[in-house]
Each structure stands twice: as structure tokens, then as C-alpha cells.
Amino acid sequence: MTVRSVVVGFALLLVGFLTVPVQTGSTPARTRHGMVVSQSAVASAVGAEVLRDGGRAIDAAIATAFALAVTHPTAGNIGGGGFIVYRPAAGDPAAYDFRETAPAKASPTMFLVDGKYDSDRHHNSHLSVGVPGTVAGLHLAWKSHGTLPWKRLVDPAVALARDGFVVTDGLARSLAAMLPDFRRYPASLAQFSKNGEPYEPGDVLRQPDLARTLSRIADLGPAGFYEGETAELLEKEMLANGGLITREDLKAYQPKRREPLHGTYRGYDVLAMPPISSGGTALLQMLNILEGYDLRASGFGSALTLHRMAESMRRAYADRARYLGDPDFNPTMPIARLTSKAYADELRRSIDDEKASASQPTSFEWPSEGVETTHVSVVDKDRNAVALTYTLEYGYGSRIVVPGAGFLLNNEMGDFNAGPGLTNADGLIGTEPNLAQPGKRMLSSMTPTILARDGKLFMVTGSPGGRTIINTVLQTVLNVVDFGMNAQEAVDAPRIHHQWLPDRINHERFGFSPDTLALLRTRGHELREIGSQGVAEVIVVDAKTGALEGGIDRRAPDGGAAGH
Ligand code: DON
């Protein structure tokens, strides 16, 4: 038996025996005891094994996240950052913020050359790399709520990186598309191509340097990443290429435990991510506005429902731009007001059911942003739940693999505003709350979210998609709560996006009838058809049977639910 056939056999075993197929149509995956839903079936299976071995939701989420760093390199990561919202079956919920930080040498003008904004510096260079938070954040969550040994959670990822896994059609396409970018960085090219030739579906991808780094993390915890060999290799790469991150920056990195935002929607409790993500604030704001309408009566996908949703989105995204940044640097952000029912009433009164409002471009158009993040939803047999969203920002982040350490670096510094006073109609933002400063976190849209009803877990949701994330998550909630969809239907249903500026509704193609779109135009909306929006991964608890329903987003390849 060849090594390859053993590896392939192992992967098929994992996928075949543990994953729960999504049936045809919109039947959700179903399990009774526990479930992991992620963008990689292999990574979900790793998490499900952890549940089967007696691990809790947090253990499974961590193991899945490390596995995704191997099998879903476009967004799974150890060189990026993200958020966890955690709801235990009993006790207090918690949020974990492991967003990247700006290094000590960062400054608000670091993306300018001779006073002029340089987009490459901001998004495509060693300067675009923030101090990674993932390893520290996962470890903090594990220390607080985990039950299995840390090493047990990292080891499956070590094995996948060392022994390899079978390249899927989706991964092969994605790596091939990225090849020109990888050519700029020899370590990236070596890791993600066969001597410069693209991987084919069915090939086995081994990442030995990554396996060694993961082993150090398995053995030493965060010290295996933020200190010693890994830190030295990262610093060396930075020093040689004009980057700013030093070993001191790495050592100083601190994940944070935060209070989740807590709102309500039609009797459901909604736990969501507080700033530095804008996701929870904007989500609660939109839910509060929409709560004042009978959406069930206006119906899924009707012009009136879509109009009300778009107007709610417009208002929440305007406030997001105006107010939100790192809370440690902006202590007076009016989060309580923004998420209050009274403020939502005020905003709702400004919505005319017959006519689109106009976004006032007093400030800016939004700049472009990556759409490669990834979300994991996990529920265990006791109904502890985890919503975890993390990212490298762009697909494959900065595309820079740290030589000798085998992991991709984020380009999250691109989520800071461009530079002081640079706000203009061409797409730059220079507003104060989100300018780069040493140790500061950059504003995010990631929206891991958990719903409960009468003290019992109801739904876990989240998605990638840059600024569209918040609206995608919103729609998964409306689809289940207002329109009575099951988890898979809620994920499959077509989506829209409005983000204040540019002032238009993006809608997924084949999603809405031409008649409906015409009615929206009559109200004054500009419309734009887009291919697809987001990759939501959702778990819903069936209120009657207590079983878990998984909704896997088939807009992207390779996703899977796994459980027992
Ligand atoms: O934190 C954020 O909001 C962005 N950096 C996320 C980027 C993203 O979602 C790309 N994903 N699909």
C-alpha cells in the first residue's frame, strides 16, 4: 500500500463515516448529539471526532479551526485573527476577540508615500500584515471552557499538514487562480504548487513546515507561535522585506475576553460580537428596526420586505462608518444607543415604505475589501454552542508564507482606514476612529452569532464576505425566525446587500423575479446583480425533537456538516 493510498483512505474514512450528507433539495443535515459545520468537510470531521471523544463545543471548534488552517488555506489560519461567541448550556456567555493588532511601529500615515496614499502598502505588502491573534485567542477560549488536552485539539491538524490530504476540485481551482500571486514569494510558491505547477484534484497536499509549526503549538501552546523558532522566522521575514512586526510585538499580543452584545428579536435572545467587530452592533440595529414590521405578512422576497431590509441596512451601515473603531481607542462609542429599541423606532420612522431614502455621501464610498473569511458553527451534546469566524482578510491573506514556518500571513492592516483626512468620493476613508495606531485593532465586520429562546439554544450562525457578512447573517436569522425556513433553506435562500454607500442593492442572480426587481426600482433603488454573497454555516435546534439541523452553504465547494 502506498503512502498516498493510506492518506487518501484516511481522508475518505473521515469524510465517509463521520460527515452528515446534505440531502438533495433543501433538507438539512441532521444529528442528535453534536454537530460541526464548516467550509471544509475534512475539518468538520476533525471537530466531530473531538465531540465523539467527549470534547465540548469549544474543543471541537478549536480542533476544526486548526484543521481549517491546513485544509482551507484561503481563510483557515494561524496567521490571522477572528472572534468567538460562546454560549454555554448553563452559565455566562462569553466573546473572545483575537483580532490582529497593529505593530508597535505602526502609525496613521504608514500607508502614505510622500504624502500620497499607496494602496499596495495598505493591502499587498509586508506592511499590510497585522500581529496574528488566532493561536492566542483559541488558547484563551480553550483555557476557559475546554475539557480535552490542548495537544489533542492541535494534533489532527499536525497530521493533516504532515501526511497530507486530498486536494479537492475547489481547492485545486483556488490554488491555481492564486499561482501568479504566490510566484512573488518563493515560500508560498513552494508550499502551494508542485514546483510551480498547479495541484490537480486528487493530488495530496503536504505542508511539512506548517506541520512543524503546528507541532510547536501543540507542545508549547501560544509560546510555540509567539516565541522561539516561529517568532524568529516571522521576524526575519519582516525585517528582510520592510515589514514592521517584531518578536516584541508577537510577545505582547493579547487576546481579549469581552462581554457579548445581548439583544432580542421577536422573543429570541441574540448574542453577538461587540466592537472591535461592527457585526454585532449593526446586526442588532437592523433586527431592532425590522422587528417593528410584520415580515411574515409582507413575505419572503417580496419587494416590500426587501425594501424594508435594504433601508434598515442603509441606516445601520451609515452608523457603522460614523461611529465604530477599536473600543480601547474610542471609549465613547454609543453602542448602547445604537443597539437600543428606542433608536430603532426612530430610524424606522424615517423609512418610507414607498420610496428609497438617499444615502448622503457627506463622506465617502467604501473601499474594496476581501471576501475570504470562514465561519464554524458547533453545538455539543449538552447544547454548549460556539460561533467562530476568523480570517486572513483577502483570500490567502497577504499571500506571504513565512519561510520555514509554513503559514500564511494576514493582510488585515488593510481594514484600517487609509490615512488621516483622506476621505474622498473615490473610495478612501480617513475617519479618525479606525486609523492605524500601535497596538490598535482594525475594525471588522465578522458576525458570529448565537440565538436562544426561553433559556435554550436555538441557532448558531455566521459567514464570510467582508462587509456583506452582517447582512448575510441577518438574512439567515430572518429566514428561520420570520419565514420559518429550516437551516438548509435559510442558507440556500437568495440574499441582498446594501451598505449605505454605494447607494444600491446588490442581489444574487436567479434569486428574485424581474417583477420584484422592477418594484424596487420604482421605489427608487439602484440594483446590481451579483454572483453570490457569503458562505453561511448554520445550525438550528429543532424545537420539537431537540435534534440539530445543519445548513451548509453550497455557494462554496468543500463545506460539510459532521456530527454524531
Ligand atoms: O474583518 C473583516 O471584516 C474583514 N477583514 C473580513 C474579510 C472577509 O470577510 C473576507 N471574507 N470573506
Coordinates of C-alpha atoms and ligand atoms in Angstrom, one line a residue:
M1 CA 0.0 0.0 0.0
T2 CA 1.5 3.4 -0.9
V3 CA 1.6 6.3 1.5
R4 CA -0.7 8.1 -0.8
S5 CA -3.4 5.4 -0.7
V6 CA -3.1 5.4 3.1
V7 CA -3.6 9.2 3.2
V8 CA -6.5 9.1 0.7
G9 CA -8.1 6.2 2.6
F10 CA -7.8 8.1 5.9
A11 CA -9.3 11.2 4.4
L12 CA -12.2 9.2 2.9
L13 CA -12.7 7.4 6.1
L14 CA -13.0 10.7 7.9
V15 CA -15.4 12.1 5.4
G16 CA -17.3 8.9 4.7
F17 CA -18.1 7.8 8.2
L18 CA -18.5 11.0 10.2
T19 CA -19.8 13.6 7.9
V20 CA -23.5 14.0 7.5
P21 CA -24.6 14.4 3.9
V22 CA -26.8 17.3 2.9
Q23 CA -29.5 15.5 1.0
T24 CA -30.9 16.8 -2.2
G25 CA -33.3 19.7 -2.2
S26 CA -33.1 21.8 1.0
T27 CA -33.2 19.0 3.5
P28 CA -30.7 19.9 6.3
A29 CA -28.1 17.6 7.7
R30 CA -29.4 16.2 11.0
T31 CA -27.7 14.8 14.0
R32 CA -28.9 14.3 17.6
H33 CA -25.9 14.7 19.8
G34 CA -23.5 17.2 18.4
M35 CA -22.6 18.9 15.1
V36 CA -19.8 20.9 13.4
V37 CA -20.5 22.8 10.2
S38 CA -17.6 24.4 8.4
Q39 CA -16.3 25.2 4.9
S40 CA -14.2 22.0 4.9
A41 CA -15.8 18.6 5.3
V42 CA -12.5 17.2 6.4
A43 CA -12.1 19.9 9.1
S44 CA -15.7 19.4 10.3
A45 CA -14.9 15.7 10.6
V46 CA -11.9 16.5 12.8
G47 CA -14.2 18.6 15.1
A48 CA -16.9 15.8 15.2
E49 CA -14.2 13.3 16.3
V50 CA -13.4 15.6 19.2
L51 CA -17.1 15.7 20.2
R52 CA -17.2 11.9 20.0
D53 CA -14.2 11.7 22.3
G54 CA -16.1 13.7 24.9
G55 CA -14.9 17.2 24.0
R56 CA -17.1 20.1 24.3
A57 CA -18.2 22.6 21.6
I58 CA -15.2 24.8 22.3
D59 CA -12.8 21.9 22.0
A60 CA -14.4 20.9 18.7
A61 CA -14.3 24.4 17.3
I62 CA -10.6 24.8 18.2
A63 CA -9.7 21.5 16.5
T64 CA -11.8 22.4 13.5
A65 CA -10.1 25.8 13.3
F66 CA -6.6 24.3 13.3
A67 CA -7.7 21.7 10.7
L68 CA -9.1 24.5 8.5
A69 CA -5.6 26.2 8.7
V70 CA -4.4 23.2 6.8
T71 CA -7.3 22.1 4.5
H72 CA -8.8 25.6 3.8
P73 CA -5.8 27.8 3.5
T74 CA -7.7 30.6 1.8
A75 CA -9.1 31.7 5.1
G76 CA -8.5 29.0 7.7
N77 CA -5.4 30.2 9.6
I78 CA -2.9 30.5 12.4
G79 CA -1.5 33.8 10.9
G80 CA -4.7 35.8 11.1
G81 CA -7.4 36.6 13.6
G82 CA -11.1 36.5 14.5
F83 CA -13.8 36.1 17.0
I84 CA -15.7 33.6 19.0
V85 CA -19.2 34.0 20.5
Y86 CA -19.7 31.2 23.1
R87 CA -22.9 30.3 24.8
P88 CA -22.7 27.5 27.4
A89 CA -25.8 25.5 28.2
A90 CA -25.5 26.8 31.7
G91 CA -23.6 29.9 32.9
D92 CA -22.5 33.1 31.4
P93 CA -21.8 33.5 27.7
A94 CA -18.5 35.0 26.5
A95 CA -17.0 36.6 23.5
Y96 CA -13.3 36.2 22.5
D97 CA -11.6 38.8 20.5
F98 CA -8.4 37.6 18.8
R99 CA -8.4 40.3 16.1
E100 CA -4.9 41.2 14.8
T101 CA -3.2 44.3 16.2
A102 CA -1.1 47.0 14.6
P103 CA 2.6 46.5 15.4
A104 CA 4.4 49.0 17.7
K105 CA 5.9 50.8 14.8
A106 CA 2.6 51.4 13.0
S107 CA 1.3 54.9 12.5
P108 CA -1.8 56.6 10.9
T109 CA 0.3 57.6 8.0
M110 CA 2.1 54.3 7.4
F111 CA 0.2 53.7 4.1
L112 CA 1.3 57.0 2.6
V113 CA 4.4 57.6 0.4
D114 CA 5.4 61.3 0.1
G115 CA 2.0 62.2 1.5
K116 CA 0.2 60.1 -1.2
Y117 CA -1.9 57.0 -0.4
D118 CA -0.3 53.8 -1.6
S119 CA -2.9 51.0 -1.9
D120 CA -0.2 48.3 -2.3
R121 CA 1.3 49.2 1.0
H122 CA -2.1 49.1 2.6
H123 CA -3.3 45.8 1.1
N124 CA -0.5 43.9 -0.6
S125 CA 2.8 44.2 1.3
H126 CA 4.6 43.2 4.4
L127 CA 3.2 46.4 5.9
S128 CA -0.3 45.0 5.4
V129 CA 0.3 42.3 8.0
G130 CA -1.2 42.7 11.5
V131 CA 0.1 40.8 14.5
P132 CA -1.7 37.5 14.4
G133 CA -4.2 36.6 17.1
T134 CA -5.6 33.2 16.2
V135 CA -3.4 31.0 18.3
A136 CA -3.6 33.1 21.4
G137 CA -7.4 33.5 21.0
L138 CA -8.1 29.9 20.6
H139 CA -5.9 29.1 23.6
L140 CA -7.7 31.6 25.8
A141 CA -11.1 30.1 24.9
W142 CA -9.7 26.6 25.5
K143 CA -8.3 27.6 28.9
S144 CA -11.7 29.0 29.9
H145 CA -14.1 26.3 28.5
G146 CA -12.1 23.4 27.1
T147 CA -12.0 19.9 28.5
L148 CA -9.7 17.8 26.3
P149 CA -6.0 18.4 26.3
W150 CA -4.8 21.2 24.1
K151 CA -2.5 18.9 22.2
R152 CA -5.4 16.6 21.4
L153 CA -7.0 19.5 19.6
V154 CA -4.0 20.6 17.5
D155 CA -2.6 17.1 16.7
P156 CA -5.2 16.3 13.9
A157 CA -4.1 19.4 12.1
V158 CA -0.4 18.4 12.5
A159 CA -1.2 15.1 10.9
L160 CA -3.1 16.6 8.0
A161 CA -0.3 19.0 7.3
R162 CA 2.5 16.4 7.7
D163 CA 0.8 13.4 6.0
G164 CA -1.2 15.5 3.5
F165 CA -4.8 15.5 2.4
V166 CA -6.5 15.0 -0.9
V167 CA -6.8 18.2 -2.9
T168 CA -10.5 18.8 -3.9
D169 CA -11.6 20.3 -7.1
G170 CA -12.5 23.5 -5.3
L171 CA -9.1 23.8 -3.7
A172 CA -7.2 23.0 -6.9
R173 CA -9.1 25.8 -8.7
S174 CA -8.5 28.2 -5.9
L175 CA -4.8 27.5 -5.7
A176 CA -4.4 27.7 -9.4
A177 CA -6.0 31.1 -9.5
M178 CA -3.6 32.3 -6.9
L179 CA -0.5 31.0 -8.5
P180 CA 0.6 34.3 -10.1
D181 CA 0.5 35.9 -6.6
F182 CA 2.3 33.0 -5.0
R183 CA 5.1 33.5 -7.5
R184 CA 6.1 36.7 -5.8
Y185 CA 7.0 34.7 -2.7
P186 CA 9.2 31.6 -3.0
A187 CA 8.0 30.0 0.2
S188 CA 4.4 30.5 -0.9
L189 CA 5.1 29.0 -4.3
A190 CA 6.9 26.0 -2.8
Q191 CA 4.0 25.3 -0.4
F192 CA 1.1 25.7 -2.7
S193 CA 2.4 24.4 -6.1
K194 CA 4.3 21.4 -7.4
N195 CA 7.5 23.2 -8.4
G196 CA 5.5 26.0 -10.0
E197 CA 2.8 23.7 -11.5
P198 CA -0.7 23.8 -10.1
Y199 CA -2.0 21.0 -7.9
E200 CA -4.7 18.8 -9.6
P201 CA -7.8 17.5 -7.9
G202 CA -6.8 14.2 -6.3
D203 CA -3.2 15.2 -5.6
V204 CA -2.1 15.0 -2.0
L205 CA -1.0 18.4 -0.5
R206 CA 1.6 18.1 2.3
Q207 CA 2.8 21.1 4.2
P208 CA 5.8 20.0 6.3
D209 CA 6.9 23.4 7.5
L210 CA 3.3 24.1 8.7
A211 CA 3.3 20.7 10.4
R212 CA 6.4 21.6 12.4
T213 CA 4.9 24.9 13.4
L214 CA 1.7 23.3 14.4
S215 CA 3.7 20.7 16.4
R216 CA 5.4 23.5 18.3
I217 CA 1.9 25.0 19.1
A218 CA 0.6 21.6 20.1
D219 CA 3.5 21.1 22.5
L220 CA 4.1 24.6 23.8
G221 CA 0.7 26.4 23.4
P222 CA 0.9 30.0 22.3
A223 CA 4.6 30.1 23.1
G224 CA 5.1 27.8 20.2
F225 CA 3.9 30.6 18.0
Y226 CA 4.6 33.9 19.7
E227 CA 8.1 33.0 21.0
G228 CA 11.0 30.9 19.9
E229 CA 11.5 29.5 16.4
T230 CA 8.2 30.5 15.0
A231 CA 8.6 34.1 16.2
E232 CA 12.1 34.3 15.0
L233 CA 11.2 33.1 11.5
L234 CA 8.3 35.6 11.3
E235 CA 10.5 38.5 12.4
K236 CA 13.2 37.5 10.0
E237 CA 10.7 37.6 7.1
M238 CA 9.5 41.0 8.2
L239 CA 13.0 42.5 8.7
A240 CA 14.1 41.3 5.2
N241 CA 11.1 42.8 3.5
G242 CA 10.3 46.2 5.1
G243 CA 7.7 44.7 7.5
L244 CA 7.2 46.1 11.0
I245 CA 6.3 43.1 13.2
T246 CA 9.0 42.2 15.7
R247 CA 9.3 39.4 18.3
E248 CA 8.3 42.0 20.9
D249 CA 5.1 42.7 19.0
L250 CA 4.4 38.9 19.0
K251 CA 5.2 38.5 22.7
A252 CA 3.0 41.5 23.5
Y253 CA -0.1 40.2 21.7
Q254 CA -3.1 39.8 24.0
P255 CA -6.4 38.2 23.0
K256 CA -9.4 39.6 25.0
R257 CA -12.4 38.2 26.6
R258 CA -15.3 40.5 26.1
E259 CA -19.0 40.7 27.0
P260 CA -21.1 39.6 24.1
L261 CA -23.7 42.1 23.0
H262 CA -27.1 40.9 24.0
G263 CA -30.2 41.9 22.1
T264 CA -33.6 40.4 21.5
Y265 CA -35.6 39.7 18.3
R266 CA -39.2 38.6 18.5
G267 CA -38.6 36.9 21.8
Y268 CA -35.3 35.3 20.9
D269 CA -32.1 36.3 22.7
V270 CA -29.4 37.3 20.3
L271 CA -25.8 37.0 21.4
A272 CA -23.4 38.8 19.1
M273 CA -19.9 40.1 18.8
P274 CA -19.2 43.6 20.3
P275 CA -16.7 46.0 18.9
I276 CA -13.9 45.7 17.5
S277 CA -16.3 43.9 15.3
S278 CA -19.0 46.1 13.9
G279 CA -21.0 43.0 13.2
G280 CA -23.0 42.6 16.4
T281 CA -23.8 46.2 16.7
A282 CA -25.1 46.5 13.1
L283 CA -26.9 43.2 13.3
L284 CA -28.8 44.2 16.4
Q285 CA -29.6 47.6 15.0
M286 CA -31.1 46.0 11.8
L287 CA -33.0 43.4 13.8
N288 CA -34.5 46.1 16.1
I289 CA -35.7 48.1 13.1
L290 CA -37.2 45.1 11.3
E291 CA -38.9 43.9 14.5
G292 CA -41.4 46.7 14.0
Y293 CA -42.6 45.2 10.7
D294 CA -44.7 42.1 10.1
L295 CA -42.2 40.5 7.7
R296 CA -44.1 37.2 7.7
A297 CA -47.1 39.1 6.3
S298 CA -45.1 41.0 3.7
G299 CA -43.5 37.7 2.8
F300 CA -40.0 36.4 1.9
G301 CA -38.6 38.0 -1.2
S302 CA -41.4 40.5 -1.7
A303 CA -40.5 44.0 -2.9
L304 CA -41.8 45.5 0.3
T305 CA -39.8 43.1 2.5
L306 CA -36.7 43.7 0.5
H307 CA -37.2 47.4 0.6
R308 CA -37.6 47.4 4.4
M309 CA -34.5 45.3 4.7
A310 CA -32.4 47.5 2.4
E311 CA -33.5 50.6 4.3
S312 CA -32.5 49.0 7.6
M313 CA -29.2 48.0 6.2
R314 CA -28.6 51.5 4.8
R315 CA -29.1 53.1 8.3
A316 CA -27.0 50.5 10.2
Y317 CA -24.1 50.8 7.8
A318 CA -24.1 54.6 7.9
D319 CA -23.8 54.4 11.7
R320 CA -21.1 51.8 11.4
A321 CA -19.0 54.1 9.3
R322 CA -19.7 57.1 11.6
Y323 CA -19.0 55.6 15.0
L324 CA -17.2 52.3 15.1
G325 CA -13.5 51.5 15.8
D326 CA -11.4 49.8 18.4
P327 CA -13.2 50.4 21.8
D328 CA -9.8 50.6 23.6
F329 CA -9.0 53.7 21.5
N330 CA -12.6 55.0 21.2
P331 CA -14.1 54.8 24.7
T332 CA -17.2 56.8 23.9
M333 CA -18.7 54.8 21.1
P334 CA -22.5 54.9 21.6
I335 CA -23.1 51.1 21.4
A336 CA -25.9 51.1 23.9
R337 CA -27.8 53.7 22.0
L338 CA -27.1 52.2 18.5
T339 CA -28.5 48.8 19.7
S340 CA -31.5 50.2 21.6
K341 CA -35.1 49.6 20.7
A342 CA -35.8 53.4 21.0
Y343 CA -33.2 54.3 18.5
A344 CA -34.5 51.6 16.1
D345 CA -38.0 53.1 16.5
E346 CA -36.6 56.5 15.5
L347 CA -34.8 55.0 12.5
R348 CA -37.9 53.1 11.4
R349 CA -40.0 56.2 11.4
S350 CA -37.6 57.7 8.8
I351 CA -38.3 54.8 6.4
D352 CA -40.9 55.5 3.7
D353 CA -42.4 52.2 2.5
E354 CA -42.9 53.6 -1.0
K355 CA -39.7 55.4 -1.6
A356 CA -36.0 54.7 -1.1
S357 CA -34.0 57.1 1.1
A358 CA -30.9 58.7 -0.4
S359 CA -27.6 58.0 1.3
Q360 CA -25.9 61.3 1.9
P361 CA -22.3 60.9 0.6
T362 CA -21.1 63.5 3.0
S363 CA -18.0 61.4 3.4
F364 CA -17.2 58.5 1.2
E365 CA -17.6 55.5 -1.0
W366 CA -16.4 52.3 0.6
P367 CA -13.0 50.9 -0.5
S368 CA -12.8 47.3 -1.8
E369 CA -12.4 44.6 0.8
G370 CA -11.5 40.9 0.7
V371 CA -14.2 38.3 0.8
E372 CA -12.4 35.3 2.1
T373 CA -13.1 34.6 5.7
T374 CA -14.6 31.4 7.2
H375 CA -17.1 30.5 9.8
V376 CA -17.5 27.5 12.0
S377 CA -20.7 26.6 14.0
V378 CA -20.5 24.0 16.7
V379 CA -23.1 22.5 19.1
D380 CA -22.3 19.7 21.5
K381 CA -24.4 17.1 23.2
D382 CA -25.1 19.3 26.2
R383 CA -26.0 22.2 23.9
N384 CA -23.0 24.3 24.6
A385 CA -22.5 26.4 21.4
V386 CA -19.7 28.1 19.5
A387 CA -19.9 30.6 16.7
L388 CA -16.3 31.2 15.4
T389 CA -15.4 33.4 12.4
Y390 CA -11.8 34.1 11.6
T391 CA -9.9 35.4 8.6
L392 CA -6.7 36.3 6.8
E393 CA -8.7 39.2 5.2
Y394 CA -8.1 38.6 1.4
G395 CA -8.1 35.0 0.2
Y396 CA -4.8 33.6 1.3
G397 CA -4.3 37.0 3.2
S398 CA -1.1 38.7 2.1
R399 CA -0.2 35.5 0.1
I400 CA 3.1 35.5 2.1
V401 CA 4.0 32.2 3.6
V402 CA 6.6 32.6 6.4
P403 CA 9.7 30.7 5.1
G404 CA 10.4 27.7 7.2
A405 CA 7.2 28.1 9.3
G406 CA 4.7 27.3 6.5
F407 CA 1.8 29.5 7.5
L408 CA 0.2 32.4 5.6
L409 CA 0.2 35.9 6.9
N410 CA -2.9 38.0 7.0
N411 CA -3.2 41.4 5.3
E412 CA -5.6 42.7 7.9
M413 CA -4.0 46.1 8.2
G414 CA -6.0 46.8 5.1
D415 CA -9.0 47.0 7.4
F416 CA -7.7 50.2 9.0
N417 CA -8.6 53.4 7.2
A418 CA -6.2 54.7 4.6
G419 CA -4.9 57.7 6.3
P420 CA -5.9 60.9 8.2
G421 CA -8.2 63.1 6.3
L422 CA -8.1 61.0 3.2
T423 CA -11.8 60.5 3.0
N424 CA -13.0 61.2 -0.6
A425 CA -15.5 60.2 -3.1
D426 CA -13.1 57.8 -4.9
G427 CA -13.3 55.3 -2.1
L428 CA -10.8 56.3 0.5
I429 CA -11.7 56.6 4.2
G430 CA -9.8 58.7 6.6
T431 CA -12.1 59.0 9.6
E432 CA -10.5 59.0 13.0
P433 CA -11.9 56.0 14.9
N434 CA -10.3 53.4 12.6
L435 CA -6.8 54.9 11.8
A436 CA -3.8 52.7 12.4
Q437 CA -2.0 53.2 15.7
P438 CA 0.4 51.0 17.7
G439 CA -1.4 48.1 19.4
K440 CA -4.8 49.1 17.9
R441 CA -7.2 46.6 16.4
M442 CA -8.7 47.3 12.9
L443 CA -12.5 47.4 12.5
S444 CA -14.1 44.2 11.4
S445 CA -17.5 43.1 10.0
M446 CA -17.3 39.5 11.3
T447 CA -20.6 38.5 12.9
P448 CA -20.5 35.2 14.8
T449 CA -24.0 35.0 16.4
I450 CA -26.0 32.7 18.6
L451 CA -29.8 32.8 19.3
A452 CA -31.6 31.3 22.2
R453 CA -35.2 31.1 23.3
D454 CA -36.5 30.7 26.8
G455 CA -33.0 29.9 28.0
K456 CA -32.4 27.2 25.4
L457 CA -30.1 27.2 22.5
F458 CA -31.9 27.9 19.2
M459 CA -29.4 28.8 16.4
V460 CA -25.7 29.3 15.6
T461 CA -24.8 31.3 12.5
G462 CA -22.0 33.3 10.8
S463 CA -20.5 33.8 7.4
P464 CA -17.5 35.3 5.5
G465 CA -17.9 38.0 3.0
G466 CA -16.3 41.3 4.2
R467 CA -18.9 43.9 4.8
T468 CA -21.6 41.7 3.4
I469 CA -21.2 39.4 6.4
I470 CA -23.5 41.3 8.6
N471 CA -26.3 41.3 6.0
T472 CA -25.8 37.6 5.2
V473 CA -26.1 36.7 8.9
L474 CA -29.1 39.0 9.3
Q475 CA -30.9 37.1 6.4
T476 CA -30.1 33.7 7.9
V477 CA -31.9 34.8 11.1
L478 CA -34.9 36.4 9.3
N479 CA -35.2 33.3 7.2
V480 CA -35.5 31.0 10.2
V481 CA -37.4 33.2 12.6
D482 CA -39.7 35.1 10.3
F483 CA -40.1 32.9 7.4
G484 CA -40.0 29.5 9.1
M485 CA -37.2 28.0 7.0
N486 CA -35.1 25.1 8.1
A487 CA -31.4 25.5 8.4
Q488 CA -30.6 24.5 4.9
E489 CA -33.4 26.5 3.3
A490 CA -32.2 29.5 5.3
V491 CA -28.7 29.2 3.9
D492 CA -29.9 28.4 0.4
A493 CA -32.3 31.4 0.1
P494 CA -31.1 34.3 -2.1
R495 CA -29.5 37.3 -0.5
I496 CA -29.3 41.0 -0.9
H497 CA -26.8 43.6 0.4
H498 CA -27.0 47.3 0.9
Q499 CA -24.1 49.1 2.7
W500 CA -25.2 52.8 2.7
L501 CA -22.6 53.7 0.1
P502 CA -22.5 53.0 -2.8
D503 CA -26.3 53.6 -2.6
R504 CA -27.6 50.4 -4.2
I505 CA -28.9 47.0 -3.6
N506 CA -26.8 44.1 -4.6
H507 CA -28.9 41.0 -5.3
E508 CA -27.9 37.4 -6.0
R509 CA -28.6 36.3 -9.6
F510 CA -31.5 34.0 -10.1
G511 CA -32.7 35.0 -6.7
F512 CA -35.6 37.4 -7.3
S513 CA -38.1 37.8 -10.0
P514 CA -37.8 40.6 -12.6
D515 CA -41.2 41.8 -11.3
T516 CA -39.9 42.2 -7.8
L517 CA -36.8 44.0 -9.0
A518 CA -38.9 46.3 -11.1
L519 CA -41.0 47.2 -8.0
L520 CA -37.8 48.0 -6.1
R521 CA -36.6 50.2 -9.0
T522 CA -40.0 52.0 -8.9
R523 CA -39.2 52.9 -5.2
G524 CA -36.0 54.5 -6.4
H525 CA -33.4 51.8 -5.6
E526 CA -30.5 51.2 -7.9
L527 CA -29.9 47.5 -8.3
R528 CA -26.9 45.4 -9.2
E529 CA -26.9 41.7 -9.8
I530 CA -24.0 39.8 -8.2
G531 CA -22.9 36.1 -8.5
S532 CA -23.2 35.1 -4.9
Q533 CA -22.9 36.6 -1.4
G534 CA -21.3 35.0 1.7
V535 CA -20.9 31.4 2.8
A536 CA -23.1 30.9 5.8
E537 CA -22.7 27.9 8.1
V538 CA -25.7 27.4 10.3
I539 CA -27.0 25.1 13.0
V540 CA -30.6 25.2 14.2
V541 CA -32.1 23.2 17.1
D542 CA -35.4 21.6 16.1
A543 CA -37.7 22.9 18.8
K544 CA -39.9 19.8 18.6
T545 CA -37.4 17.0 18.6
G546 CA -34.3 18.7 20.0
A547 CA -32.3 17.4 17.1
L548 CA -29.7 19.6 15.3
E549 CA -30.2 20.7 11.7
G550 CA -27.1 21.9 9.8
G551 CA -27.3 24.3 6.9
I552 CA -24.2 24.1 4.7
D553 CA -23.6 26.9 2.2
R554 CA -23.3 25.4 -1.3
R555 CA -22.2 28.7 -2.8
A556 CA -18.7 27.4 -2.0
P557 CA -17.2 24.0 -2.6
D558 CA -16.0 21.6 0.1
G559 CA -18.2 22.5 3.0
G560 CA -19.6 19.9 5.3
A561 CA -21.5 19.1 8.5
A562 CA -20.2 16.4 10.7
G563 CA -21.6 15.1 14.0
H564 CA -22.8 12.1 15.9
Ligands
DON1 O1 -12.7 41.6 9.4 C1 -13.4 41.8 8.4 O2 -14.5 42.2 8.4 C2 -12.7 41.5 7.1 N1 -11.3 41.5 7.2 C3 -13.2 40.2 6.7 C4 -12.7 39.9 5.3 C5 -13.6 38.9 4.8 O3 -14.7 38.6 5.3 C6 -13.2 38.3 3.7 N2 -14.3 37.2 3.6 N3 -14.9 36.6 3.2

